[in-house]
Amino acid sequence: MIQLRKPILHDGPNMFRLAKSAGTLDINSCYHYLLFCQKFASTCVVATQKRELTGFLTSFRDLDQPDTLFIWQIAVSELKRNRGIAKAMLNHLLQRHFDPEIYFIETTITPSNTASQALFRSLAKELQTEIKEQCIFEKELFSENGHEPEHLFRIGPLAHKSKGSFLT
Ligand SMILES: CC(C)(COP(=O)(O)OP(=O)(O)OC[C@H]1O[C@@H](n2cnc3c(N)ncnc32)[C@H](O)[C@@H]1OP(=O)(O)O)[C@@H](O)C(=O)NCCC(=O)NCCS
């Protein structure tokens, strides 16, 4: 059985490990994940099974657009993918109480990350709302060789609270 909750500080090192093993994520320092656990827990989610971390989501409220949550990273351990865990984490987050209310979700996705695109398109469809895509970071902005451009996906307005996802 998968459990969804806010992270605690001790989830940070496991989130760091999962991010490194996810394959497609930009890797931040362990400090970054500890900071999200301590300072942004109310906008983050961890998924656990038998106390083992199977997924995490980090996000924060956009201070320039307070009705918008920016999803920084979402990852599910490779063996547990395609079971609805990522979508359940997003739905779990949206069911929390926010003041002011959240009406939009934003995230950036690279053109080759079809799994992540499918996840957010599926969420928009389930929430019966729009999804808009535009390139916000051209590949030339990245100093590393070969980094793809990042496309902003904006989902909303969220007129209805999510009904939640079933986990298998
Ligand atoms: C992206 C990721 C988080 C999805 O996690 P997941 O738990 O497997 O996703 P879910 O099972 O909740 O799937 C949600 C939807 O996306 C679709 N989907 C998921 N992976 C897919 C894939 N590889 N190809 C096509 N569709 C896919 C599912 O079919 C589902 O659609 P549905 O609701 O219409 O049935 C996971 O693949 C991952 O951890 N990837 C590596 C990290 C990453 O790239 N994160 C995103 C960038 S921050």
Tab-separated table of C-alpha atoms in Angstrom, residues 45-115:
chain	number	residue	atom	x	y	z
A	45	VAL	CA	4.720	15.188	-1.290
A	46	VAL	CA	6.469	11.892	-0.651
A	47	ALA	CA	5.096	8.460	-1.561
A	48	THR	CA	6.230	5.552	0.618
A	49	GLN	CA	5.641	1.828	0.641
A	50	LYS	CA	6.665	-0.117	3.735
A	51	ARG	CA	8.552	3.016	4.819
A	52	GLU	CA	10.605	3.020	1.635
A	53	LEU	CA	10.521	6.140	-0.539
A	54	THR	CA	8.918	5.305	-3.901
A	55	GLY	CA	8.280	8.836	-5.161
A	56	PHE	CA	8.545	12.519	-4.366
A	57	LEU	CA	7.315	15.848	-5.658
A	58	THR	CA	8.805	19.252	-4.843
A	59	SER	CA	6.961	22.488	-5.544
A	60	PHE	CA	6.564	26.049	-4.287
A	61	ARG	CA	4.081	28.871	-4.588
A	62	ASP	CA	5.131	31.390	-7.233
A	63	LEU	CA	5.470	34.669	-5.304
A	64	ASP	CA	4.757	36.719	-8.446
A	65	GLN	CA	1.642	34.640	-9.211
A	66	PRO	CA	0.329	33.523	-5.787
A	67	ASP	CA	-2.436	31.436	-7.391
A	68	THR	CA	0.173	29.241	-9.060
A	69	LEU	CA	2.139	26.263	-7.774
A	70	PHE	CA	5.369	25.605	-9.620
A	71	ILE	CA	6.250	21.904	-9.640
A	72	TRP	CA	10.032	21.756	-9.499
A	73	GLN	CA	10.582	17.993	-9.659
A	74	ILE	CA	8.497	14.842	-9.616
A	75	ALA	CA	9.978	11.358	-9.684
A	76	VAL	CA	8.927	7.773	-9.068
A	77	SER	CA	11.388	4.927	-8.573
A	78	GLU	CA	11.816	2.973	-11.792
A	79	LEU	CA	10.272	-0.280	-10.532
A	80	LYS	CA	7.103	1.493	-9.378
A	81	ARG	CA	6.290	3.516	-12.499
A	82	ASN	CA	3.053	3.334	-14.507
A	83	ARG	CA	0.977	2.548	-11.412
A	84	GLY	CA	-0.515	6.005	-10.963
A	85	ILE	CA	1.867	7.112	-8.189
A	86	ALA	CA	2.965	10.387	-9.829
A	87	LYS	CA	-0.597	11.443	-10.612
A	88	ALA	CA	-1.704	10.446	-7.109
A	89	MET	CA	1.020	12.698	-5.619
A	90	LEU	CA	-0.203	15.641	-7.737
A	91	ASN	CA	-3.822	14.996	-6.746
A	92	HIS	CA	-2.808	14.650	-3.087
A	93	LEU	CA	-1.069	18.035	-3.247
A	94	LEU	CA	-4.101	19.705	-4.856
A	95	GLN	CA	-6.385	18.371	-2.129
A	96	ARG	CA	-4.477	20.316	0.546
A	97	HIS	CA	-5.852	23.564	1.865
A	98	PHE	CA	-4.108	26.602	0.396
A	99	ASP	CA	-4.771	30.206	1.330
A	100	PRO	CA	-4.947	31.913	-1.112
A	101	GLU	CA	-6.321	29.121	-3.302
A	102	ILE	CA	-4.262	27.553	-6.063
A	103	TYR	CA	-5.787	27.855	-9.550
A	104	PHE	CA	-2.821	26.980	-11.767
A	105	ILE	CA	0.016	24.474	-11.833
A	106	GLU	CA	3.190	25.130	-13.776
A	107	THR	CA	6.149	22.945	-14.544
A	108	THR	CA	8.885	22.790	-17.140
A	109	ILE	CA	9.515	19.692	-19.229
A	110	THR	CA	12.090	18.886	-21.897
A	111	PRO	CA	10.771	17.870	-25.362
A	112	SER	CA	12.132	14.313	-25.003
A	113	ASN	CA	10.472	13.620	-21.629
A	114	THR	CA	7.338	11.997	-22.999
A	115	ALA	CA	6.486	10.322	-19.665
